[in-house]
Amino acid sequence: MDSDPVWSRARDQLSDVVPVLPQGTSAPDLDTDHAYAFTIITALTWQGNTEPDLLTLRRYGIELGNRLRTLSGTEFVDEYGLPDEEVLVSMDPIIASALGRSAISIAEAISGADAKNSAGELVNGSNRFALEVSDSLDSLDRIRRVPVAIDDSGHVTRLEDIADVERRQASPPAEMAIVQGQPAVIIATRMQPHLRVDLWSNRVHTFLDAFQQELPSNVKINILFEQQSYTETRLSDLSRSLLMGFTIILIVLLLTLGVRSAIIVALSLPLTSLLTLAMMNFTGLPINQMSVTGLIVALGIMVDNAIVMVDTIQHYRQQGIDKINAAMNALNHLWVPLLGSTLTTVLAFTPIILMPGPAGEFVGAIAITVSFSLVGSYLVSHTIVAGFASRWLPSGENSHHWYHSGVTLPRLSNGFEKSVRIAIKHPLITALLVCILPLTGFWSASQLTEQFFPPSDRDMFEIKLYLPPQASIFATAEATKSVDHILAQYNDIENANWLVGGNFPSFYYNMAAREKGAPYFAQAMVKAKDFSAANAMIPDLQAKLDIELPQAQILVRKLEQGPPFNAPLEVRLYGANLDTLKSIGEDIRLIMTETPYVTHTRETLQPGTPKVWVNVNEEASQLSGLTLSKFANLLQASLTGKVSGNIIEASESIPIRVRVKDENRENMSHLSNLRLPVISEDVFTGLPVSALAELSLTPSRGAIPRRNGQRVNVIEGYLRAGVLPQTALDHFQANITEYQKTIPAGYRIEFGGESAERNESVSNLLANLSMVITLLVMVVVISFNSFRLSLIIFTVGLLAAGLGLLSVWTFSYPFGFTVIIGLLGLVGLAINAAIVILAELKADADAINGDSDAILAAVMSCTRHITSTTITTIGGFMPLILAGGGFWPPFAVAIAGGTLLTTMISFYFVPAVFRLAVYKKPLYKNQSVAVS
């Protein structure tokens, strides 16, 4: 879905709100540029033994960002840690006040000397001339010469007499970038989403190499993060998995079908893959991790149609039927059943395709790729495969060698046939016995631990550092140095880079920038040797940081899969009164702190920066010629500064700020002694603030968070590494149940975090389920023209889901979103096998009348290709299982393990229930959609 129109409408709505906002309210700003991860993150660092010149890094950082914006394929560039450059006029308040001057009047004098505006023009009958006053502010010396006072004798006091003028970075900075312990400037770049990351990254590398040649020797470009390296690794691993899966499938085909049949079926794999890629290109689906994974998932499935087609043609050829008739008979017999089985499998993946939200955007490519592969497989098997099979497969007695028809195991085959015969003779007992395993699977679902979104297998993790709200950015930067000192003790950590005052540029797809303009906050991107080392050190690092830095709250977190959520445990408390919200929030936070496995808690209703109240004696200030508003303006200009005028250098405009020196604005004592210019007996004098006002320090409120228009206090809980969110949530919900009864009327709580995202993803997944089920029923009923057989097929799908859950439980994997996706695919595959067997049964005149021997013969005729498709499906998923990690193995085990167990349903349950269905009311042959 293209999000640009949505954001455009949102901006229009925000613009409509501006006129009704209270006066003085800033206009709302919708930030959509930081909603996605950056493709490459670079930094400019200072080399050599000299003190880093951040202003030089700033100039080159801006130039690098501008050049990257013009690079073909670049979507967005942002700079981090850029210091603001200014000319600081540090006045002496004692001397200035004695002259009757303040920061405001000095700033006005500087502005009056900065005549960069037009002075009009001269026009006559022939020409016109522009006028401009010369000697505007263009250097520090020129600023120092600005006159600020003239006494009665004509003596001129210039700015340099009462103030120091220097060019420097603004203090305090809004944010600070720290790369490998040194100050730096970070430039993050994101490419346009429709481009190939390898080609665009190569262009960026070429540009950076050329740009490095333009930089001085003491400025270096460092690449902190590059998506291309992870993409190459992932695609390389997936390619190996694809090759491994293809090899496994080819070996299985050689053993089960014979050489010629295996070659024909194997030929369908590249043909189907090419057709799938063509459909992906036509629909604009990119080749990425998800789509390539979809090809691996489809690898074992896309040969099913080809196996059934080849096996059926080979069966006709063994009966001595000529090539053309063997192909036509197979096509006439299979086109409807295989179409039905293909459509049902596609429909099983449809809820994932139609799933809205971040989770659907993330995994939707898998379902689309699988669906394209299934459609391509159906087309290839009914055209090229059918043609080659009828031409190349031998006929008559010549086709019974193992290299023609595959390996046969007579003892195993005879034993299997006897077991199926017994199952058909005792259908009710067989059906009940077969149901034991699926029902056990549904029981095991209640024993599974829930982990809806597994952790990532990246070799990176993040560290978030919080200090009290009153902490300055310098204190936060010092705290990061302490963290770096501890990180240096771990040999498996390659580097750690920080952004102080805001979020680090997003380096993972679901990272959300929530902290902006927060001097008490810092975030680090930490890279380890590999993801196993990262996961192993996180618990120990978290514990060590908690002990070594008790004055800070530090969160060491793995990168998670799925939609973004701020904390694993989250309680949203809604209400009107802020004090009550705070009080209840503290109680909930205490309960959460006592919950097992919870390491840290936070709440969003935080106190603000402590406030110094200046209680002015209004009568005394009036006698001194100061109104309250003028008093406040003088303090604002003296301490924070007043910007007036600028210096132009090339394309840079450097503002001029007037204020007191840094050492005169650090604490309340400095504020008390700050002198303000007042008139006493017609003489200017400097009167300290303490003579006109009393100072008091009080706490203040911070930002008031809202959600959907309501005031909310969100209490967040962070867990010990390796603990599943559902485990901690169960303990917490048990502890908070009684407390919920004491919450006053008008206040309510709801759960957010991982559980909320889980519920939203499940509801999105199931939102279109009713439509899919309706289409599924329609396809199956139309294919078989029988509600009884349709009921058998849907029962098979239900039992298959239970077997998939049993497989997940057997291998001790948690239940999550990927397992649900796997179960949907498994249901489609199980229905596929059931349709093939039922089609054979309906094609036999004796079987549809309940003849046991005929039913047995029909089932045995399907044995080889169902066995082959089962083994190839399992082989196709083996690479994902062997790859390890937390994301794909549960998904692959649910499908592969479930597929293996569903052979029991196909060979025993389906024929047994079919015999029960036709026992009293036989199916007539003219009801069949297949041609015998």
mmCIF file with all atom_site columns, C-alpha atoms in Angstrom, residues 124-296:
data_model
loop_
_atom_site.group_PDB
_atom_site.id
_atom_site.type_symbol
_atom_site.label_atom_id
_atom_site.label_alt_id
_atom_site.label_comp_id
_atom_site.label_asym_id
_atom_site.label_entity_id
_atom_site.label_seq_id
_atom_site.pdbx_PDB_ins_code
_atom_site.Cartn_x
_atom_site.Cartn_y
_atom_site.Cartn_z
_atom_site.occupancy
_atom_site.B_iso_or_equiv
_atom_site.pdbx_formal_charge
_atom_site.auth_seq_id
_atom_site.auth_comp_id
_atom_site.auth_asym_id
_atom_site.auth_atom_id
_atom_site.pdbx_PDB_model_num
ATOM 1   C CA . ASN A 1 124 ? 16.655 58.261  -13.858 1.00 0.00 ? 124 ASN A CA 1
ATOM 2   C CA . GLY A 1 125 ? 15.643 58.288  -17.461 1.00 0.00 ? 125 GLY A CA 1
ATOM 3   C CA . SER A 1 126 ? 18.478 56.013  -18.497 1.00 0.00 ? 126 SER A CA 1
ATOM 4   C CA . ASN A 1 127 ? 19.604 53.938  -15.527 1.00 0.00 ? 127 ASN A CA 1
ATOM 5   C CA . ARG A 1 128 ? 18.817 52.691  -12.041 1.00 0.00 ? 128 ARG A CA 1
ATOM 6   C CA . PHE A 1 129 ? 21.208 52.069  -9.164  1.00 0.00 ? 129 PHE A CA 1
ATOM 7   C CA . ALA A 1 130 ? 20.707 49.911  -6.064  1.00 0.00 ? 130 ALA A CA 1
ATOM 8   C CA . LEU A 1 131 ? 21.716 51.398  -2.714  1.00 0.00 ? 131 LEU A CA 1
ATOM 9   C CA . GLU A 1 132 ? 23.239 49.467  0.172   1.00 0.00 ? 132 GLU A CA 1
ATOM 10  C CA . VAL A 1 133 ? 24.962 50.699  3.332   1.00 0.00 ? 133 VAL A CA 1
ATOM 11  C CA . SER A 1 134 ? 28.544 49.477  3.515   1.00 0.00 ? 134 SER A CA 1
ATOM 12  C CA . ASP A 1 135 ? 30.366 48.165  6.547   1.00 0.00 ? 135 ASP A CA 1
ATOM 13  C CA . SER A 1 136 ? 27.715 45.650  7.677   1.00 0.00 ? 136 SER A CA 1
ATOM 14  C CA . LEU A 1 137 ? 28.724 42.891  10.072  1.00 0.00 ? 137 LEU A CA 1
ATOM 15  C CA . ASP A 1 138 ? 31.103 40.563  8.230   1.00 0.00 ? 138 ASP A CA 1
ATOM 16  C CA . SER A 1 139 ? 33.776 39.575  10.777  1.00 0.00 ? 139 SER A CA 1
ATOM 17  C CA . LEU A 1 140 ? 34.462 39.254  14.497  1.00 0.00 ? 140 LEU A CA 1
ATOM 18  C CA . ASP A 1 141 ? 36.557 42.445  14.442  1.00 0.00 ? 141 ASP A CA 1
ATOM 19  C CA . ARG A 1 142 ? 33.658 44.347  12.923  1.00 0.00 ? 142 ARG A CA 1
ATOM 20  C CA . ILE A 1 143 ? 31.345 43.082  15.656  1.00 0.00 ? 143 ILE A CA 1
ATOM 21  C CA . ARG A 1 144 ? 33.806 44.093  18.361  1.00 0.00 ? 144 ARG A CA 1
ATOM 22  C CA . ARG A 1 145 ? 33.829 47.660  16.989  1.00 0.00 ? 145 ARG A CA 1
ATOM 23  C CA . VAL A 1 146 ? 30.069 48.100  17.321  1.00 0.00 ? 146 VAL A CA 1
ATOM 24  C CA . PRO A 1 147 ? 29.403 51.162  19.586  1.00 0.00 ? 147 PRO A CA 1
ATOM 25  C CA . VAL A 1 148 ? 27.093 50.380  22.481  1.00 0.00 ? 148 VAL A CA 1
ATOM 26  C CA . ALA A 1 149 ? 27.221 53.616  24.531  1.00 0.00 ? 149 ALA A CA 1
ATOM 27  C CA . ILE A 1 150 ? 28.335 57.274  24.221  1.00 0.00 ? 150 ILE A CA 1
ATOM 28  C CA . ASP A 1 151 ? 28.707 59.463  27.328  1.00 0.00 ? 151 ASP A CA 1
ATOM 29  C CA . ASP A 1 152 ? 28.102 63.194  27.588  1.00 0.00 ? 152 ASP A CA 1
ATOM 30  C CA . SER A 1 153 ? 31.701 63.995  26.708  1.00 0.00 ? 153 SER A CA 1
ATOM 31  C CA . GLY A 1 154 ? 31.423 61.980  23.481  1.00 0.00 ? 154 GLY A CA 1
ATOM 32  C CA . HIS A 1 155 ? 33.438 58.975  24.656  1.00 0.00 ? 155 HIS A CA 1
ATOM 33  C CA . VAL A 1 156 ? 32.408 55.888  22.745  1.00 0.00 ? 156 VAL A CA 1
ATOM 34  C CA . THR A 1 157 ? 32.181 52.531  24.476  1.00 0.00 ? 157 THR A CA 1
ATOM 35  C CA . ARG A 1 158 ? 32.470 49.711  22.018  1.00 0.00 ? 158 ARG A CA 1
ATOM 36  C CA . LEU A 1 159 ? 31.328 46.129  22.364  1.00 0.00 ? 159 LEU A CA 1
ATOM 37  C CA . GLU A 1 160 ? 34.875 44.853  22.887  1.00 0.00 ? 160 GLU A CA 1
ATOM 38  C CA . ASP A 1 161 ? 35.110 47.029  26.022  1.00 0.00 ? 161 ASP A CA 1
ATOM 39  C CA . ILE A 1 162 ? 32.335 45.204  27.873  1.00 0.00 ? 162 ILE A CA 1
ATOM 40  C CA . ALA A 1 163 ? 32.158 41.766  26.244  1.00 0.00 ? 163 ALA A CA 1
ATOM 41  C CA . ASP A 1 164 ? 34.156 38.962  24.724  1.00 0.00 ? 164 ASP A CA 1
ATOM 42  C CA . VAL A 1 165 ? 33.341 38.082  21.125  1.00 0.00 ? 165 VAL A CA 1
ATOM 43  C CA . GLU A 1 166 ? 34.172 34.601  19.850  1.00 0.00 ? 166 GLU A CA 1
ATOM 44  C CA . ARG A 1 167 ? 33.020 32.149  17.276  1.00 0.00 ? 167 ARG A CA 1
ATOM 45  C CA . ARG A 1 168 ? 32.037 28.801  18.792  1.00 0.00 ? 168 ARG A CA 1
ATOM 46  C CA . GLN A 1 169 ? 29.468 26.058  18.892  1.00 0.00 ? 169 GLN A CA 1
ATOM 47  C CA . ALA A 1 170 ? 26.237 26.759  20.697  1.00 0.00 ? 170 ALA A CA 1
ATOM 48  C CA . SER A 1 171 ? 26.087 25.566  24.288  1.00 0.00 ? 171 SER A CA 1
ATOM 49  C CA . PRO A 1 172 ? 24.400 23.425  25.395  1.00 0.00 ? 172 PRO A CA 1
ATOM 50  C CA . PRO A 1 173 ? 24.104 21.441  22.143  1.00 0.00 ? 173 PRO A CA 1
ATOM 51  C CA . ALA A 1 174 ? 20.759 19.901  21.206  1.00 0.00 ? 174 ALA A CA 1
ATOM 52  C CA . GLU A 1 175 ? 22.373 16.495  20.653  1.00 0.00 ? 175 GLU A CA 1
ATOM 53  C CA . MET A 1 176 ? 25.827 14.941  20.614  1.00 0.00 ? 176 MET A CA 1
ATOM 54  C CA . ALA A 1 177 ? 27.105 12.098  18.444  1.00 0.00 ? 177 ALA A CA 1
ATOM 55  C CA . ILE A 1 178 ? 29.820 9.888   19.929  1.00 0.00 ? 178 ILE A CA 1
ATOM 56  C CA . VAL A 1 179 ? 31.573 7.364   17.688  1.00 0.00 ? 179 VAL A CA 1
ATOM 57  C CA . GLN A 1 180 ? 34.037 5.009   19.327  1.00 0.00 ? 180 GLN A CA 1
ATOM 58  C CA . GLY A 1 181 ? 34.310 7.382   22.277  1.00 0.00 ? 181 GLY A CA 1
ATOM 59  C CA . GLN A 1 182 ? 35.050 10.468  20.160  1.00 0.00 ? 182 GLN A CA 1
ATOM 60  C CA . PRO A 1 183 ? 32.767 13.361  19.146  1.00 0.00 ? 183 PRO A CA 1
ATOM 61  C CA . ALA A 1 184 ? 31.478 13.022  15.611  1.00 0.00 ? 184 ALA A CA 1
ATOM 62  C CA . VAL A 1 185 ? 28.823 14.039  13.117  1.00 0.00 ? 185 VAL A CA 1
ATOM 63  C CA . ILE A 1 186 ? 26.508 11.293  11.816  1.00 0.00 ? 186 ILE A CA 1
ATOM 64  C CA . ILE A 1 187 ? 24.861 11.325  8.376   1.00 0.00 ? 187 ILE A CA 1
ATOM 65  C CA . ALA A 1 188 ? 22.166 8.703   7.779   1.00 0.00 ? 188 ALA A CA 1
ATOM 66  C CA . THR A 1 189 ? 20.871 7.936   4.291   1.00 0.00 ? 189 THR A CA 1
ATOM 67  C CA . ARG A 1 190 ? 17.913 5.907   3.040   1.00 0.00 ? 190 ARG A CA 1
ATOM 68  C CA . MET A 1 191 ? 17.483 4.728   -0.528  1.00 0.00 ? 191 MET A CA 1
ATOM 69  C CA . GLN A 1 192 ? 14.254 4.688   -2.498  1.00 0.00 ? 192 GLN A CA 1
ATOM 70  C CA . PRO A 1 193 ? 12.359 1.472   -1.669  1.00 0.00 ? 193 PRO A CA 1
ATOM 71  C CA . HIS A 1 194 ? 11.993 0.209   -5.245  1.00 0.00 ? 194 HIS A CA 1
ATOM 72  C CA . LEU A 1 195 ? 15.763 0.047   -5.878  1.00 0.00 ? 195 LEU A CA 1
ATOM 73  C CA . ARG A 1 196 ? 18.179 -2.835  -5.424  1.00 0.00 ? 196 ARG A CA 1
ATOM 74  C CA . VAL A 1 197 ? 20.194 -2.225  -2.297  1.00 0.00 ? 197 VAL A CA 1
ATOM 75  C CA . ASP A 1 198 ? 23.410 -3.683  -3.754  1.00 0.00 ? 198 ASP A CA 1
ATOM 76  C CA . LEU A 1 199 ? 23.453 -1.410  -6.799  1.00 0.00 ? 199 LEU A CA 1
ATOM 77  C CA . TRP A 1 200 ? 22.594 1.710   -4.812  1.00 0.00 ? 200 TRP A CA 1
ATOM 78  C CA . SER A 1 201 ? 25.132 0.866   -2.083  1.00 0.00 ? 201 SER A CA 1
ATOM 79  C CA . ASN A 1 202 ? 27.848 0.491   -4.702  1.00 0.00 ? 202 ASN A CA 1
ATOM 80  C CA . ARG A 1 203 ? 27.065 3.995   -5.966  1.00 0.00 ? 203 ARG A CA 1
ATOM 81  C CA . VAL A 1 204 ? 27.266 5.334   -2.411  1.00 0.00 ? 204 VAL A CA 1
ATOM 82  C CA . HIS A 1 205 ? 30.638 3.644   -1.825  1.00 0.00 ? 205 HIS A CA 1
ATOM 83  C CA . THR A 1 206 ? 32.012 5.106   -5.028  1.00 0.00 ? 206 THR A CA 1
ATOM 84  C CA . PHE A 1 207 ? 30.802 8.557   -4.023  1.00 0.00 ? 207 PHE A CA 1
ATOM 85  C CA . LEU A 1 208 ? 32.197 8.269   -0.465  1.00 0.00 ? 208 LEU A CA 1
ATOM 86  C CA . ASP A 1 209 ? 35.600 7.242   -1.783  1.00 0.00 ? 209 ASP A CA 1
ATOM 87  C CA . ALA A 1 210 ? 35.640 10.291  -4.041  1.00 0.00 ? 210 ALA A CA 1
ATOM 88  C CA . PHE A 1 211 ? 34.391 12.590  -1.266  1.00 0.00 ? 211 PHE A CA 1
ATOM 89  C CA . GLN A 1 212 ? 37.080 11.322  1.124   1.00 0.00 ? 212 GLN A CA 1
ATOM 90  C CA . GLN A 1 213 ? 39.704 12.588  -1.331  1.00 0.00 ? 213 GLN A CA 1
ATOM 91  C CA . GLU A 1 214 ? 38.239 16.099  -0.981  1.00 0.00 ? 214 GLU A CA 1
ATOM 92  C CA . LEU A 1 215 ? 38.467 16.076  2.824   1.00 0.00 ? 215 LEU A CA 1
ATOM 93  C CA . PRO A 1 216 ? 41.486 17.212  4.820   1.00 0.00 ? 216 PRO A CA 1
ATOM 94  C CA . SER A 1 217 ? 43.676 14.472  6.234   1.00 0.00 ? 217 SER A CA 1
ATOM 95  C CA . ASN A 1 218 ? 42.315 14.906  9.760   1.00 0.00 ? 218 ASN A CA 1
ATOM 96  C CA . VAL A 1 219 ? 38.667 14.256  8.767   1.00 0.00 ? 219 VAL A CA 1
ATOM 97  C CA . LYS A 1 220 ? 37.637 10.673  8.028   1.00 0.00 ? 220 LYS A CA 1
ATOM 98  C CA . ILE A 1 221 ? 34.431 9.057   6.769   1.00 0.00 ? 221 ILE A CA 1
ATOM 99  C CA . ASN A 1 222 ? 33.403 5.998   8.799   1.00 0.00 ? 222 ASN A CA 1
ATOM 100 C CA . ILE A 1 223 ? 30.627 3.590   7.806   1.00 0.00 ? 223 ILE A CA 1
ATOM 101 C CA . LEU A 1 224 ? 28.800 2.700   11.024  1.00 0.00 ? 224 LEU A CA 1
ATOM 102 C CA . PHE A 1 225 ? 26.016 0.614   9.512   1.00 0.00 ? 225 PHE A CA 1
ATOM 103 C CA . GLU A 1 226 ? 25.243 -0.766  6.082   1.00 0.00 ? 226 GLU A CA 1
ATOM 104 C CA . GLN A 1 227 ? 22.086 -2.683  5.246   1.00 0.00 ? 227 GLN A CA 1
ATOM 105 C CA . GLN A 1 228 ? 23.760 -4.190  2.199   1.00 0.00 ? 228 GLN A CA 1
ATOM 106 C CA . SER A 1 229 ? 26.057 -6.425  4.280   1.00 0.00 ? 229 SER A CA 1
ATOM 107 C CA . TYR A 1 230 ? 23.102 -7.952  6.114   1.00 0.00 ? 230 TYR A CA 1
ATOM 108 C CA . THR A 1 231 ? 21.128 -8.297  2.899   1.00 0.00 ? 231 THR A CA 1
ATOM 109 C CA . GLU A 1 232 ? 24.027 -10.077 1.208   1.00 0.00 ? 232 GLU A CA 1
ATOM 110 C CA . THR A 1 233 ? 24.455 -12.418 4.170   1.00 0.00 ? 233 THR A CA 1
ATOM 111 C CA . ARG A 1 234 ? 20.747 -13.174 4.360   1.00 0.00 ? 234 ARG A CA 1
ATOM 112 C CA . LEU A 1 235 ? 20.343 -13.741 0.634   1.00 0.00 ? 235 LEU A CA 1
ATOM 113 C CA . SER A 1 236 ? 23.509 -15.846 0.585   1.00 0.00 ? 236 SER A CA 1
ATOM 114 C CA . ASP A 1 237 ? 22.136 -18.012 3.395   1.00 0.00 ? 237 ASP A CA 1
ATOM 115 C CA . LEU A 1 238 ? 18.777 -18.247 1.664   1.00 0.00 ? 238 LEU A CA 1
ATOM 116 C CA . SER A 1 239 ? 20.464 -19.147 -1.631  1.00 0.00 ? 239 SER A CA 1
ATOM 117 C CA . ARG A 1 240 ? 22.348 -21.948 0.104   1.00 0.00 ? 240 ARG A CA 1
ATOM 118 C CA . SER A 1 241 ? 19.086 -23.077 1.659   1.00 0.00 ? 241 SER A CA 1
ATOM 119 C CA . LEU A 1 242 ? 17.466 -22.972 -1.774  1.00 0.00 ? 242 LEU A CA 1
ATOM 120 C CA . LEU A 1 243 ? 20.268 -25.088 -3.257  1.00 0.00 ? 243 LEU A CA 1
ATOM 121 C CA . MET A 1 244 ? 20.180 -27.493 -0.331  1.00 0.00 ? 244 MET A CA 1
ATOM 122 C CA . GLY A 1 245 ? 16.418 -27.856 -0.637  1.00 0.00 ? 245 GLY A CA 1
ATOM 123 C CA . PHE A 1 246 ? 16.689 -28.453 -4.389  1.00 0.00 ? 246 PHE A CA 1
ATOM 124 C CA . THR A 1 247 ? 19.354 -31.128 -3.814  1.00 0.00 ? 247 THR A CA 1
ATOM 125 C CA . ILE A 1 248 ? 17.267 -32.898 -1.183  1.00 0.00 ? 248 ILE A CA 1
ATOM 126 C CA . ILE A 1 249 ? 14.206 -32.838 -3.429  1.00 0.00 ? 249 ILE A CA 1
ATOM 127 C CA . LEU A 1 250 ? 16.155 -34.151 -6.419  1.00 0.00 ? 250 LEU A CA 1
ATOM 128 C CA . ILE A 1 251 ? 17.545 -37.078 -4.406  1.00 0.00 ? 251 ILE A CA 1
ATOM 129 C CA . VAL A 1 252 ? 14.089 -37.892 -3.083  1.00 0.00 ? 252 VAL A CA 1
ATOM 130 C CA . LEU A 1 253 ? 12.630 -37.776 -6.587  1.00 0.00 ? 253 LEU A CA 1
ATOM 131 C CA . LEU A 1 254 ? 15.342 -40.091 -7.929  1.00 0.00 ? 254 LEU A CA 1
ATOM 132 C CA . LEU A 1 255 ? 14.587 -42.639 -5.231  1.00 0.00 ? 255 LEU A CA 1
ATOM 133 C CA . THR A 1 256 ? 10.808 -42.453 -5.334  1.00 0.00 ? 256 THR A CA 1
ATOM 134 C CA . LEU A 1 257 ? 10.042 -41.818 -9.022  1.00 0.00 ? 257 LEU A CA 1
ATOM 135 C CA . GLY A 1 258 ? 13.038 -43.016 -11.001 1.00 0.00 ? 258 GLY A CA 1
ATOM 136 C CA . VAL A 1 259 ? 15.569 -41.198 -13.128 1.00 0.00 ? 259 VAL A CA 1
ATOM 137 C CA . ARG A 1 260 ? 13.406 -39.992 -16.009 1.00 0.00 ? 260 ARG A CA 1
ATOM 138 C CA . SER A 1 261 ? 10.480 -38.983 -13.818 1.00 0.00 ? 261 SER A CA 1
ATOM 139 C CA . ALA A 1 262 ? 12.826 -37.220 -11.402 1.00 0.00 ? 262 ALA A CA 1
ATOM 140 C CA . ILE A 1 263 ? 14.430 -35.228 -14.217 1.00 0.00 ? 263 ILE A CA 1
ATOM 141 C CA . ILE A 1 264 ? 11.034 -34.179 -15.566 1.00 0.00 ? 264 ILE A CA 1
ATOM 142 C CA . VAL A 1 265 ? 9.755  -33.160 -12.131 1.00 0.00 ? 265 VAL A CA 1
ATOM 143 C CA . ALA A 1 266 ? 13.044 -31.412 -11.311 1.00 0.00 ? 266 ALA A CA 1
ATOM 144 C CA . LEU A 1 267 ? 12.717 -29.511 -14.588 1.00 0.00 ? 267 LEU A CA 1
ATOM 145 C CA . SER A 1 268 ? 9.499  -28.028 -13.273 1.00 0.00 ? 268 SER A CA 1
ATOM 146 C CA . LEU A 1 269 ? 11.372 -26.336 -10.407 1.00 0.00 ? 269 LEU A CA 1
ATOM 147 C CA . PRO A 1 270 ? 13.379 -23.777 -12.443 1.00 0.00 ? 270 PRO A CA 1
ATOM 148 C CA . LEU A 1 271 ? 10.476 -23.289 -14.866 1.00 0.00 ? 271 LEU A CA 1
ATOM 149 C CA . THR A 1 272 ? 8.046  -22.617 -12.045 1.00 0.00 ? 272 THR A CA 1
ATOM 150 C CA . SER A 1 273 ? 10.586 -20.364 -10.318 1.00 0.00 ? 273 SER A CA 1
ATOM 151 C CA . LEU A 1 274 ? 11.071 -18.329 -13.510 1.00 0.00 ? 274 LEU A CA 1
ATOM 152 C CA . LEU A 1 275 ? 7.307  -18.012 -13.926 1.00 0.00 ? 275 LEU A CA 1
ATOM 153 C CA . THR A 1 276 ? 7.051  -16.934 -10.283 1.00 0.00 ? 276 THR A CA 1
ATOM 154 C CA . LEU A 1 277 ? 9.757  -14.289 -10.763 1.00 0.00 ? 277 LEU A CA 1
ATOM 155 C CA . ALA A 1 278 ? 7.948  -13.042 -13.860 1.00 0.00 ? 278 ALA A CA 1
ATOM 156 C CA . MET A 1 279 ? 4.711  -12.637 -11.889 1.00 0.00 ? 279 MET A CA 1
ATOM 157 C CA . MET A 1 280 ? 6.639  -10.903 -9.079  1.00 0.00 ? 280 MET A CA 1
ATOM 158 C CA . ASN A 1 281 ? 8.132  -8.492  -11.591 1.00 0.00 ? 281 ASN A CA 1
ATOM 159 C CA . PHE A 1 282 ? 4.745  -7.849  -13.176 1.00 0.00 ? 282 PHE A CA 1
ATOM 160 C CA . THR A 1 283 ? 3.141  -7.042  -9.802  1.00 0.00 ? 283 THR A CA 1
ATOM 161 C CA . GLY A 1 284 ? 6.130  -5.023  -8.533  1.00 0.00 ? 284 GLY A CA 1
ATOM 162 C CA . LEU A 1 285 ? 7.023  -7.432  -5.719  1.00 0.00 ? 285 LEU A CA 1
ATOM 163 C CA . PRO A 1 286 ? 10.767 -6.962  -4.982  1.00 0.00 ? 286 PRO A CA 1
ATOM 164 C CA . ILE A 1 287 ? 13.283 -9.726  -4.436  1.00 0.00 ? 287 ILE A CA 1
ATOM 165 C CA . ASN A 1 288 ? 14.034 -9.465  -0.733  1.00 0.00 ? 288 ASN A CA 1
ATOM 166 C CA . GLN A 1 289 ? 14.414 -11.680 2.333   1.00 0.00 ? 289 GLN A CA 1
ATOM 167 C CA . MET A 1 290 ? 10.694 -12.408 2.562   1.00 0.00 ? 290 MET A CA 1
ATOM 168 C CA . SER A 1 291 ? 10.123 -13.163 -1.123  1.00 0.00 ? 291 SER A CA 1
ATOM 169 C CA . VAL A 1 292 ? 13.191 -15.431 -1.326  1.00 0.00 ? 292 VAL A CA 1
ATOM 170 C CA . THR A 1 293 ? 11.981 -17.194 1.806   1.00 0.00 ? 293 THR A CA 1
ATOM 171 C CA . GLY A 1 294 ? 8.658  -17.627 0.024   1.00 0.00 ? 294 GLY A CA 1
ATOM 172 C CA . LEU A 1 295 ? 10.507 -19.420 -2.779  1.00 0.00 ? 295 LEU A CA 1
ATOM 173 C CA . ILE A 1 296 ? 12.119 -21.744 -0.225  1.00 0.00 ? 296 ILE A CA 1
#
